[in-house]
Amino acid sequence: MAKSVLSERQTLHPSELERRELPAEAGQSVRALAQEITVTLGASPAITTTLSDATLLRHIEDRYTELPEVVHQVMRAPATAAGVTVIGQLPLCDTELGTTPVDWRQAAEWAGDPDRASSSFALDVTMLLLARCAGEPFGWQGQQGGRLVNNIVPTPGHEQEQSGASSTTLLSPHTEDAFHPQRANLLMLGCLRNPDRVGTTVSSVRRVELDAAQRERLRRRELPILPDVSYGDDFDTEPAPAVATLGDDDGGLTLRFDPAYTPLDSADGEFLAAYDRLATELERVCITAALTPGELLLVDNDVVVHGRVPFTPRYDGTDRWLKRVNIRLPQRRRAAAEATENGYGQRVVAPFRTIRGNRS
Ligand SMILES: [Fe+2]
């Protein structure tokens, strides 16, 4: 499968990307509300380690509705066939960030350290408020300690991995958590820092060209998709159900695709040819967003695969730093066949679903 062209693309925001403007005043009100909640609760490890503290969640749930209507408008799911939206621009000052942590553990630790002048806890709360406007934020018990807001930073020793901690290797286009039936419908990536304008790549299945036979083949459940390395690497004893690569949502094409974690060696030639064609097409329609600080990228994880171009990590405290939130859209339905999958024993941390459930 060719993977070479992505590294050549450095366009800031191609015109195919849907862009929505967050007015400065509205951005300020999001940050102000987050600040108010942060000050009320105080940063402490009990709250910041996973962000699942009941008081914090109650504040988010009770108050996100107070945000200006325009915030709710810009945070709705992407509306075009491209399946991605850039939202600009949250007010953010580089000096408030302090140094970029070296890994997700350090990011979580620093967020809970009241002695650090620069705590990213307020930004975590900001991300949760914004994500709650879009849908239900959730995490994974087995990823980044179950934290509801993930930190994406390049990490020493992980440069070549197929995970968000990598850097010098191309992060191949993939569906986030493709292995799991409860994977996110939307991903929100919030850019805190990106000094080298490292591009996030996105490709929509609704822009690819496949013939009828290829589509039909890719709709069949053919191969499993295994959990990625951020969940560990010991899944040999779990059942590995075959999944469909292509699906439908209200007549629109959807996909579930992660070749780096799919045992393609065991597929037959006809399937491989169709899969390869899909991969080539996804590369053809690939566009790159080089996020700037304060910008958010909303990715429709049912429609779009995302990746990242290779870059050289700095490891000097000024590295690229994104905050990532998984979001469930309760109104979305997935193929009934997925309901029987056990997701390799991986469990979601979905407190907002419980809160909503208790209300109704
Ligand atoms: Fe990803």
mmCIF file of C-alpha atoms and ligand atoms in Angstrom:
data_model
loop_
_atom_site.group_PDB
_atom_site.id
_atom_site.type_symbol
_atom_site.label_atom_id
_atom_site.label_comp_id
_atom_site.label_asym_id
_atom_site.label_seq_id
_atom_site.Cartn_x
_atom_site.Cartn_y
_atom_site.Cartn_z
ATOM 1 C CA MET A 1 0.000 0.000 0.000
ATOM 2 C CA ALA A 2 1.562 3.336 -1.002
ATOM 3 C CA LYS A 3 2.026 5.663 1.939
ATOM 4 C CA SER A 4 4.470 8.186 0.573
ATOM 5 C CA VAL A 5 2.562 11.172 -0.757
ATOM 6 C CA LEU A 6 1.146 12.431 2.534
ATOM 7 C CA SER A 7 4.445 13.764 3.804
ATOM 8 C CA GLU A 8 4.641 16.102 0.822
ATOM 9 C CA ARG A 9 1.421 17.953 1.620
ATOM 10 C CA GLN A 10 1.874 21.100 3.615
ATOM 11 C CA THR A 11 -1.135 23.193 2.583
ATOM 12 C CA LEU A 12 -2.455 25.003 5.656
ATOM 13 C CA HIS A 13 -6.200 24.588 5.177
ATOM 14 C CA PRO A 14 -7.333 23.480 1.725
ATOM 15 C CA SER A 15 -10.590 24.910 0.469
ATOM 16 C CA GLU A 16 -12.382 21.543 0.698
ATOM 17 C CA LEU A 17 -12.315 21.832 4.479
ATOM 18 C CA GLU A 18 -15.474 23.189 6.019
ATOM 19 C CA ARG A 19 -14.533 26.090 8.270
ATOM 20 C CA ARG A 20 -16.631 27.669 11.009
ATOM 21 C CA GLU A 21 -15.768 30.820 12.878
ATOM 22 C CA LEU A 22 -16.108 31.069 16.608
ATOM 23 C CA PRO A 23 -16.559 34.814 17.265
ATOM 24 C CA ALA A 24 -13.966 36.225 19.683
ATOM 25 C CA GLU A 25 -16.580 37.099 22.274
ATOM 26 C CA ALA A 26 -18.045 33.581 22.205
ATOM 27 C CA GLY A 27 -14.569 32.086 22.523
ATOM 28 C CA GLN A 28 -13.940 34.305 25.533
ATOM 29 C CA SER A 29 -17.142 33.146 27.178
ATOM 30 C CA VAL A 30 -16.142 29.479 26.803
ATOM 31 C CA ARG A 31 -12.780 30.171 28.386
ATOM 32 C CA ALA A 32 -14.364 32.293 31.129
ATOM 33 C CA LEU A 33 -16.857 29.589 32.073
ATOM 34 C CA ALA A 34 -14.079 26.979 32.104
ATOM 35 C CA GLN A 35 -11.991 29.269 34.295
ATOM 36 C CA GLU A 36 -14.875 29.783 36.699
ATOM 37 C CA ILE A 37 -15.382 26.008 37.045
ATOM 38 C CA THR A 38 -11.631 25.467 37.442
ATOM 39 C CA VAL A 39 -11.360 28.050 40.218
ATOM 40 C CA THR A 40 -14.468 26.721 41.977
ATOM 41 C CA LEU A 41 -13.126 23.157 42.053
ATOM 42 C CA GLY A 42 -9.390 23.799 42.278
ATOM 43 C CA ALA A 43 -6.837 21.658 40.442
ATOM 44 C CA SER A 44 -6.012 18.526 42.400
ATOM 45 C CA PRO A 45 -4.996 15.027 41.314
ATOM 46 C CA ALA A 46 -8.329 13.663 42.583
ATOM 47 C CA ILE A 47 -10.051 15.665 39.858
ATOM 48 C CA THR A 48 -7.503 16.024 37.103
ATOM 49 C CA THR A 49 -6.192 12.450 36.853
ATOM 50 C CA THR A 50 -9.246 11.152 34.994
ATOM 51 C CA LEU A 51 -11.617 14.181 34.907
ATOM 52 C CA SER A 52 -14.426 11.823 35.961
ATOM 53 C CA ASP A 53 -14.988 13.535 39.310
ATOM 54 C CA ALA A 54 -18.735 13.745 39.900
ATOM 55 C CA THR A 55 -18.689 17.444 40.878
ATOM 56 C CA LEU A 56 -16.733 18.414 37.771
ATOM 57 C CA LEU A 57 -19.092 16.432 35.538
ATOM 58 C CA ARG A 58 -22.093 18.026 37.201
ATOM 59 C CA HIS A 59 -20.666 21.496 36.502
ATOM 60 C CA ILE A 60 -20.081 20.621 32.835
ATOM 61 C CA GLU A 61 -23.528 19.066 32.440
ATOM 62 C CA ASP A 62 -25.365 21.878 34.191
ATOM 63 C CA ARG A 63 -23.538 24.746 32.563
ATOM 64 C CA TYR A 64 -22.626 23.906 28.956
ATOM 65 C CA THR A 65 -26.138 24.961 27.991
ATOM 66 C CA GLU A 66 -25.307 28.489 29.217
ATOM 67 C CA LEU A 67 -22.770 28.946 26.436
ATOM 68 C CA PRO A 68 -23.824 31.299 23.616
ATOM 69 C CA GLU A 69 -25.937 29.729 20.871
ATOM 70 C CA VAL A 70 -23.157 30.285 18.330
ATOM 71 C CA VAL A 71 -20.903 27.913 20.292
ATOM 72 C CA HIS A 72 -23.502 25.165 20.011
ATOM 73 C CA GLN A 73 -23.847 25.964 16.305
ATOM 74 C CA VAL A 74 -20.147 25.708 15.475
ATOM 75 C CA MET A 75 -19.785 22.484 17.473
ATOM 76 C CA ARG A 76 -22.398 20.507 15.528
ATOM 77 C CA ALA A 77 -21.166 17.524 13.498
ATOM 78 C CA PRO A 78 -19.408 18.243 10.173
ATOM 79 C CA ALA A 79 -21.982 18.985 7.483
ATOM 80 C CA THR A 80 -20.180 18.320 4.193
ATOM 81 C CA ALA A 81 -19.023 15.190 2.358
ATOM 82 C CA ALA A 82 -15.477 16.006 3.520
ATOM 83 C CA GLY A 83 -16.589 14.938 7.021
ATOM 84 C CA VAL A 84 -14.300 17.391 8.821
ATOM 85 C CA THR A 85 -14.631 20.918 10.123
ATOM 86 C CA VAL A 86 -12.006 23.376 11.308
ATOM 87 C CA ILE A 87 -13.291 25.664 14.026
ATOM 88 C CA GLY A 88 -11.432 28.851 14.775
ATOM 89 C CA GLN A 89 -10.459 30.280 17.035
ATOM 90 C CA LEU A 90 -10.387 29.757 20.749
ATOM 91 C CA PRO A 91 -8.440 32.531 22.508
ATOM 92 C CA LEU A 92 -5.198 31.008 23.734
ATOM 93 C CA CYS A 93 -1.855 32.429 24.762
ATOM 94 C CA ASP A 94 1.281 30.342 24.411
ATOM 95 C CA THR A 95 2.683 31.517 27.743
ATOM 96 C CA GLU A 96 -0.276 30.072 29.645
ATOM 97 C CA LEU A 97 0.644 26.550 28.498
ATOM 98 C CA GLY A 98 4.028 26.188 30.145
ATOM 99 C CA THR A 99 6.201 23.487 28.624
ATOM 100 C CA THR A 100 4.772 20.668 26.529
ATOM 101 C CA PRO A 101 4.757 17.476 28.611
ATOM 102 C CA VAL A 102 6.673 14.448 27.279
ATOM 103 C CA ASP A 103 3.815 11.994 27.621
ATOM 104 C CA TRP A 104 0.169 11.650 28.657
ATOM 105 C CA ARG A 105 1.056 10.714 32.241
ATOM 106 C CA GLN A 106 3.081 13.848 32.752
ATOM 107 C CA ALA A 107 0.329 15.932 31.132
ATOM 108 C CA ALA A 108 -2.236 14.530 33.584
ATOM 109 C CA GLU A 109 0.116 15.004 36.546
ATOM 110 C CA TRP A 110 0.922 18.585 35.658
ATOM 111 C CA ALA A 111 -2.740 19.422 35.162
ATOM 112 C CA GLY A 112 -3.343 18.511 38.802
ATOM 113 C CA ASP A 113 -0.381 20.338 40.288
ATOM 114 C CA PRO A 114 -1.628 23.537 41.946
ATOM 115 C CA ASP A 115 1.963 24.753 42.297
ATOM 116 C CA ARG A 116 2.440 24.917 38.544
ATOM 117 C CA ALA A 117 1.575 28.346 37.293
ATOM 118 C CA SER A 118 0.565 26.831 33.987
ATOM 119 C CA SER A 119 -1.995 24.113 34.521
ATOM 120 C CA SER A 120 -3.751 22.701 31.506
ATOM 121 C CA PHE A 121 -6.736 21.756 33.694
ATOM 122 C CA ALA A 122 -8.615 24.878 32.600
ATOM 123 C CA LEU A 123 -8.053 23.805 29.001
ATOM 124 C CA ASP A 124 -9.323 20.305 29.806
ATOM 125 C CA VAL A 125 -12.506 21.883 31.170
ATOM 126 C CA THR A 126 -12.722 24.061 28.048
ATOM 127 C CA MET A 127 -12.481 20.960 25.853
ATOM 128 C CA LEU A 128 -15.132 19.128 27.876
ATOM 129 C CA LEU A 129 -17.555 22.066 27.604
ATOM 130 C CA LEU A 130 -17.045 22.271 23.835
ATOM 131 C CA ALA A 131 -17.262 18.505 23.364
ATOM 132 C CA ARG A 132 -20.448 18.390 25.419
ATOM 133 C CA CYS A 133 -21.985 20.904 23.008
ATOM 134 C CA ALA A 134 -21.285 18.399 20.211
ATOM 135 C CA GLY A 135 -22.398 15.211 21.991
ATOM 136 C CA GLU A 136 -21.316 12.942 24.845
ATOM 137 C CA PRO A 137 -17.586 13.013 25.647
ATOM 138 C CA PHE A 138 -16.179 9.643 26.746
ATOM 139 C CA GLY A 139 -12.886 7.894 27.418
ATOM 140 C CA TRP A 140 -11.495 4.352 27.493
ATOM 141 C CA GLN A 141 -10.524 2.530 30.675
ATOM 142 C CA GLY A 142 -7.465 1.103 28.936
ATOM 143 C CA GLN A 143 -6.229 4.309 27.293
ATOM 144 C CA GLN A 144 -4.468 7.181 29.048
ATOM 145 C CA GLY A 145 -5.805 5.905 32.370
ATOM 146 C CA GLY A 146 -9.438 6.428 31.375
ATOM 147 C CA ARG A 147 -8.997 10.197 31.127
ATOM 148 C CA LEU A 148 -11.881 11.999 29.394
ATOM 149 C CA VAL A 149 -9.514 14.426 27.645
ATOM 150 C CA ASN A 150 -6.433 12.821 26.077
ATOM 151 C CA ASN A 151 -3.150 14.627 25.551
ATOM 152 C CA ILE A 152 -1.389 14.008 22.240
ATOM 153 C CA VAL A 153 2.318 14.812 22.445
ATOM 154 C CA PRO A 154 5.402 13.214 20.862
ATOM 155 C CA THR A 155 6.963 10.834 23.374
ATOM 156 C CA PRO A 156 10.606 9.694 23.543
ATOM 157 C CA GLY A 157 10.922 6.017 22.639
ATOM 158 C CA HIS A 158 7.621 5.955 20.727
ATOM 159 C CA GLU A 159 8.741 7.819 17.594
ATOM 160 C CA GLN A 160 7.991 4.969 15.182
ATOM 161 C CA GLU A 161 4.764 3.679 16.721
ATOM 162 C CA GLN A 162 1.336 3.717 15.037
ATOM 163 C CA SER A 163 -0.137 5.827 17.854
ATOM 164 C CA GLY A 164 -0.591 9.475 18.755
ATOM 165 C CA ALA A 165 2.683 9.394 20.736
ATOM 166 C CA SER A 166 4.713 8.874 17.553
ATOM 167 C CA SER A 167 6.452 11.517 15.460
ATOM 168 C CA THR A 168 9.073 10.567 12.854
ATOM 169 C CA THR A 169 6.835 8.003 11.166
ATOM 170 C CA LEU A 170 3.720 8.642 9.119
ATOM 171 C CA LEU A 171 0.675 7.920 11.245
ATOM 172 C CA SER A 172 -1.301 5.982 8.631
ATOM 173 C CA PRO A 173 -4.905 6.970 7.944
ATOM 174 C CA HIS A 174 -7.210 5.136 10.340
ATOM 175 C CA THR A 175 -10.595 5.141 11.983
ATOM 176 C CA GLU A 176 -10.119 5.996 15.659
ATOM 177 C CA ASP A 177 -10.545 2.856 17.800
ATOM 178 C CA ALA A 178 -11.717 0.942 14.721
ATOM 179 C CA PHE A 179 -11.475 -2.317 16.695
ATOM 180 C CA HIS A 180 -14.369 -1.408 18.964
ATOM 181 C CA PRO A 181 -18.150 -1.295 18.372
ATOM 182 C CA GLN A 182 -18.446 1.709 20.709
ATOM 183 C CA ARG A 183 -15.782 3.806 18.971
ATOM 184 C CA ALA A 184 -16.412 7.543 18.779
ATOM 185 C CA ASN A 185 -18.760 9.053 16.215
ATOM 186 C CA LEU A 186 -16.846 12.316 16.413
ATOM 187 C CA LEU A 187 -13.310 13.164 17.390
ATOM 188 C CA MET A 188 -12.422 16.613 18.588
ATOM 189 C CA LEU A 189 -8.795 17.664 18.302
ATOM 190 C CA GLY A 190 -7.934 20.914 20.058
ATOM 191 C CA CYS A 191 -4.601 22.462 19.094
ATOM 192 C CA LEU A 192 -2.609 24.056 21.910
ATOM 193 C CA ARG A 193 0.713 24.215 20.148
ATOM 194 C CA ASN A 194 1.971 23.240 16.683
ATOM 195 C CA PRO A 195 5.124 25.285 15.975
ATOM 196 C CA ASP A 196 6.186 23.291 12.906
ATOM 197 C CA ARG A 197 2.669 23.280 11.411
ATOM 198 C CA VAL A 198 2.524 19.495 11.431
ATOM 199 C CA GLY A 199 -0.404 18.395 9.299
ATOM 200 C CA THR A 200 -3.305 16.186 10.344
ATOM 201 C CA THR A 201 -4.482 14.218 7.305
ATOM 202 C CA VAL A 202 -8.125 13.470 6.642
ATOM 203 C CA SER A 203 -9.796 11.400 3.923
ATOM 204 C CA SER A 204 -13.536 10.969 3.484
ATOM 205 C CA VAL A 205 -15.016 7.691 2.244
ATOM 206 C CA ARG A 206 -17.798 9.778 0.661
ATOM 207 C CA ARG A 207 -15.314 11.132 -1.863
ATOM 208 C CA VAL A 208 -13.760 7.860 -3.000
ATOM 209 C CA GLU A 209 -14.589 6.049 -6.221
ATOM 210 C CA LEU A 210 -15.133 2.301 -6.040
ATOM 211 C CA ASP A 211 -16.986 0.050 -8.431
ATOM 212 C CA ALA A 212 -20.060 -1.916 -7.334
ATOM 213 C CA ALA A 213 -18.159 -5.195 -6.918
ATOM 214 C CA GLN A 214 -15.512 -3.564 -4.732
ATOM 215 C CA ARG A 215 -18.152 -1.949 -2.559
ATOM 216 C CA GLU A 216 -20.019 -5.192 -2.210
ATOM 217 C CA ARG A 217 -16.858 -7.037 -1.186
ATOM 218 C CA LEU A 218 -15.909 -4.414 1.394
ATOM 219 C CA ARG A 219 -19.369 -4.506 2.960
ATOM 220 C CA ARG A 220 -18.865 -8.151 3.939
ATOM 221 C CA ARG A 221 -17.367 -9.038 7.303
ATOM 222 C CA GLU A 222 -13.992 -10.345 6.221
ATOM 223 C CA LEU A 223 -11.164 -9.598 8.690
ATOM 224 C CA PRO A 224 -10.859 -8.460 12.312
ATOM 225 C CA ILE A 225 -9.309 -5.166 13.418
ATOM 226 C CA LEU A 226 -7.131 -5.467 16.521
ATOM 227 C CA PRO A 227 -6.693 -2.830 19.251
ATOM 228 C CA ASP A 228 -3.870 -0.369 18.641
ATOM 229 C CA VAL A 229 -0.692 -0.273 20.685
ATOM 230 C CA SER A 230 -1.979 2.444 23.033
ATOM 231 C CA TYR A 231 -4.171 -0.273 24.621
ATOM 232 C CA GLY A 232 -1.274 -2.716 25.144
ATOM 233 C CA ASP A 233 -0.440 -5.711 22.984
ATOM 234 C CA ASP A 234 -1.856 -8.820 24.616
ATOM 235 C CA PHE A 235 -5.117 -9.606 22.851
ATOM 236 C CA ASP A 236 -4.354 -13.141 21.649
ATOM 237 C CA THR A 237 -6.894 -14.743 23.955
ATOM 238 C CA GLU A 238 -9.802 -12.456 22.980
ATOM 239 C CA PRO A 239 -12.185 -13.442 20.170
ATOM 240 C CA ALA A 240 -11.351 -11.505 17.015
ATOM 241 C CA PRO A 241 -14.596 -11.049 15.073
ATOM 242 C CA ALA A 242 -14.436 -10.193 11.393
ATOM 243 C CA VAL A 243 -15.856 -6.715 10.688
ATOM 244 C CA ALA A 244 -17.201 -4.944 7.619
ATOM 245 C CA THR A 245 -14.960 -2.253 6.118
ATOM 246 C CA LEU A 246 -17.825 -0.295 4.555
ATOM 247 C CA GLY A 247 -21.287 0.409 5.927
ATOM 248 C CA ASP A 248 -24.218 2.809 5.615
ATOM 249 C CA ASP A 249 -25.750 5.559 7.677
ATOM 250 C CA ASP A 250 -28.951 6.998 6.265
ATOM 251 C CA GLY A 251 -27.832 6.157 2.742
ATOM 252 C CA GLY A 252 -24.368 7.684 3.155
ATOM 253 C CA LEU A 253 -21.262 5.508 3.002
ATOM 254 C CA THR A 254 -19.394 4.866 6.288
ATOM 255 C CA LEU A 255 -16.117 3.088 6.942
ATOM 256 C CA ARG A 256 -14.150 1.223 9.584
ATOM 257 C CA PHE A 257 -10.543 1.095 8.509
ATOM 258 C CA ASP A 258 -7.193 0.550 10.195
ATOM 259 C CA PRO A 259 -4.792 -1.387 7.945
ATOM 260 C CA ALA A 260 -1.911 -1.218 10.442
ATOM 261 C CA TYR A 261 -3.985 -3.360 12.852
ATOM 262 C CA THR A 262 -5.737 -5.578 10.288
ATOM 263 C CA PRO A 263 -4.238 -9.038 9.518
ATOM 264 C CA LEU A 264 -4.314 -8.514 5.750
ATOM 265 C CA ASP A 265 -2.038 -11.526 5.147
ATOM 266 C CA SER A 266 -4.956 -13.840 5.793
ATOM 267 C CA ALA A 267 -7.283 -12.246 3.218
ATOM 268 C CA ASP A 268 -8.011 -13.595 -0.236
ATOM 269 C CA GLY A 269 -6.860 -11.848 -3.379
ATOM 270 C CA GLU A 270 -10.203 -10.373 -4.390
ATOM 271 C CA PHE A 271 -10.761 -8.795 -0.995
ATOM 272 C CA LEU A 272 -7.202 -7.488 -0.902
ATOM 273 C CA ALA A 273 -7.590 -5.881 -4.318
ATOM 274 C CA ALA A 274 -10.756 -4.062 -3.180
ATOM 275 C CA TYR A 275 -9.136 -3.044 0.120
ATOM 276 C CA ASP A 276 -6.054 -1.787 -1.696
ATOM 277 C CA ARG A 277 -8.208 0.198 -4.076
ATOM 278 C CA LEU A 278 -9.984 1.805 -1.108
ATOM 279 C CA ALA A 279 -6.622 2.684 0.467
ATOM 280 C CA THR A 280 -5.400 4.235 -2.787
ATOM 281 C CA GLU A 281 -8.611 6.219 -3.150
ATOM 282 C CA LEU A 282 -8.411 7.457 0.440
ATOM 283 C CA GLU A 283 -4.952 8.709 -0.348
ATOM 284 C CA ARG A 284 -6.168 10.403 -3.520
ATOM 285 C CA VAL A 285 -8.854 12.371 -1.676
ATOM 286 C CA CYS A 286 -6.630 13.095 1.337
ATOM 287 C CA ILE A 287 -6.488 16.668 2.571
ATOM 288 C CA THR A 288 -4.224 18.058 5.257
ATOM 289 C CA ALA A 289 -5.094 20.471 8.035
ATOM 290 C CA ALA A 290 -2.183 22.139 9.782
ATOM 291 C CA LEU A 291 -3.876 23.342 12.935
ATOM 292 C CA THR A 292 -2.796 26.544 14.626
ATOM 293 C CA PRO A 293 -3.100 27.171 18.383
ATOM 294 C CA GLY A 294 -6.710 27.667 19.414
ATOM 295 C CA GLU A 295 -8.136 25.858 16.399
ATOM 296 C CA LEU A 296 -10.290 22.771 16.782
ATOM 297 C CA LEU A 297 -10.723 19.977 14.279
ATOM 298 C CA LEU A 298 -13.968 18.022 14.345
ATOM 299 C CA VAL A 299 -13.630 14.687 12.557
ATOM 300 C CA ASP A 300 -16.588 12.476 11.681
ATOM 301 C CA ASN A 301 -15.096 9.117 12.697
ATOM 302 C CA ASP A 302 -17.778 7.169 10.800
ATOM 303 C CA VAL A 303 -16.957 8.878 7.507
ATOM 304 C CA VAL A 304 -13.331 9.992 7.693
ATOM 305 C CA VAL A 305 -9.988 8.343 8.377
ATOM 306 C CA HIS A 306 -7.314 10.558 9.883
ATOM 307 C CA GLY A 307 -3.555 10.398 10.236
ATOM 308 C CA ARG A 308 -0.568 12.656 10.690
ATOM 309 C CA VAL A 309 2.473 13.489 8.582
ATOM 310 C CA PRO A 310 5.897 12.604 10.028
ATOM 311 C CA PHE A 311 7.766 15.282 11.950
ATOM 312 C CA THR A 312 10.932 15.691 13.963
ATOM 313 C CA PRO A 313 10.162 16.011 17.664
ATOM 314 C CA ARG A 314 11.894 18.813 19.524
ATOM 315 C CA TYR A 315 11.767 17.387 23.067
ATOM 316 C CA ASP A 316 12.561 20.840 24.424
ATOM 317 C CA GLY A 317 9.172 21.746 25.901
ATOM 318 C CA THR A 318 7.851 23.481 22.770
ATOM 319 C CA ASP A 319 6.533 20.404 20.929
ATOM 320 C CA ARG A 320 3.207 19.990 19.210
ATOM 321 C CA TRP A 321 0.451 19.460 21.782
ATOM 322 C CA LEU A 322 -3.135 18.507 21.016
ATOM 323 C CA LYS A 323 -6.040 17.712 23.312
ATOM 324 C CA ARG A 324 -8.311 14.961 22.003
ATOM 325 C CA VAL A 325 -11.850 14.093 23.044
ATOM 326 C CA ASN A 326 -13.928 11.108 21.890
ATOM 327 C CA ILE A 327 -17.562 12.050 21.378
ATOM 328 C CA ARG A 328 -20.629 9.837 21.024
ATOM 329 C CA LEU A 329 -23.613 11.090 19.065
ATOM 330 C CA PRO A 330 -26.594 9.369 20.734
ATOM 331 C CA GLN A 331 -28.768 9.755 17.625
ATOM 332 C CA ARG A 332 -26.338 7.781 15.407
ATOM 333 C CA ARG A 333 -26.957 4.092 14.794
ATOM 334 C CA ARG A 334 -24.401 1.503 13.763
ATOM 335 C CA ALA A 335 -24.871 -1.841 11.982
ATOM 336 C CA ALA A 336 -26.731 -4.352 14.174
ATOM 337 C CA ALA A 337 -23.977 -6.953 13.616
ATOM 338 C CA GLU A 338 -21.564 -4.814 15.653
ATOM 339 C CA ALA A 339 -23.656 -5.236 18.790
ATOM 340 C CA THR A 340 -22.360 -8.799 19.252
ATOM 341 C CA GLU A 341 -18.691 -7.740 19.351
ATOM 342 C CA ASN A 342 -17.034 -7.639 22.747
ATOM 343 C CA GLY A 343 -14.410 -5.023 21.796
ATOM 344 C CA TYR A 344 -11.458 -7.092 23.086
ATOM 345 C CA GLY A 345 -12.569 -6.474 26.653
ATOM 346 C CA GLN A 346 -12.000 -2.714 26.352
ATOM 347 C CA ARG A 347 -14.569 -0.646 28.255
ATOM 348 C CA VAL A 348 -15.659 2.911 27.744
ATOM 349 C CA VAL A 349 -15.736 5.499 30.508
ATOM 350 C CA ALA A 350 -18.994 7.224 29.617
ATOM 351 C CA PRO A 351 -20.227 9.267 32.574
ATOM 352 C CA PHE A 352 -22.339 11.624 30.474
ATOM 353 C CA ARG A 353 -24.400 8.708 29.219
ATOM 354 C CA THR A 354 -25.193 7.828 32.836
ATOM 355 C CA ILE A 355 -26.088 11.414 33.671
ATOM 356 C CA ARG A 356 -28.420 11.589 30.681
ATOM 357 C CA GLY A 357 -29.875 8.185 31.529
ATOM 358 C CA ASN A 358 -30.636 9.302 35.075
ATOM 359 C CA ARG A 359 -32.499 12.295 33.769
ATOM 360 C CA SER A 360 -34.821 10.515 31.408
HETATM 361 FE FE FE B 1 -6.063 8.533 15.735
#
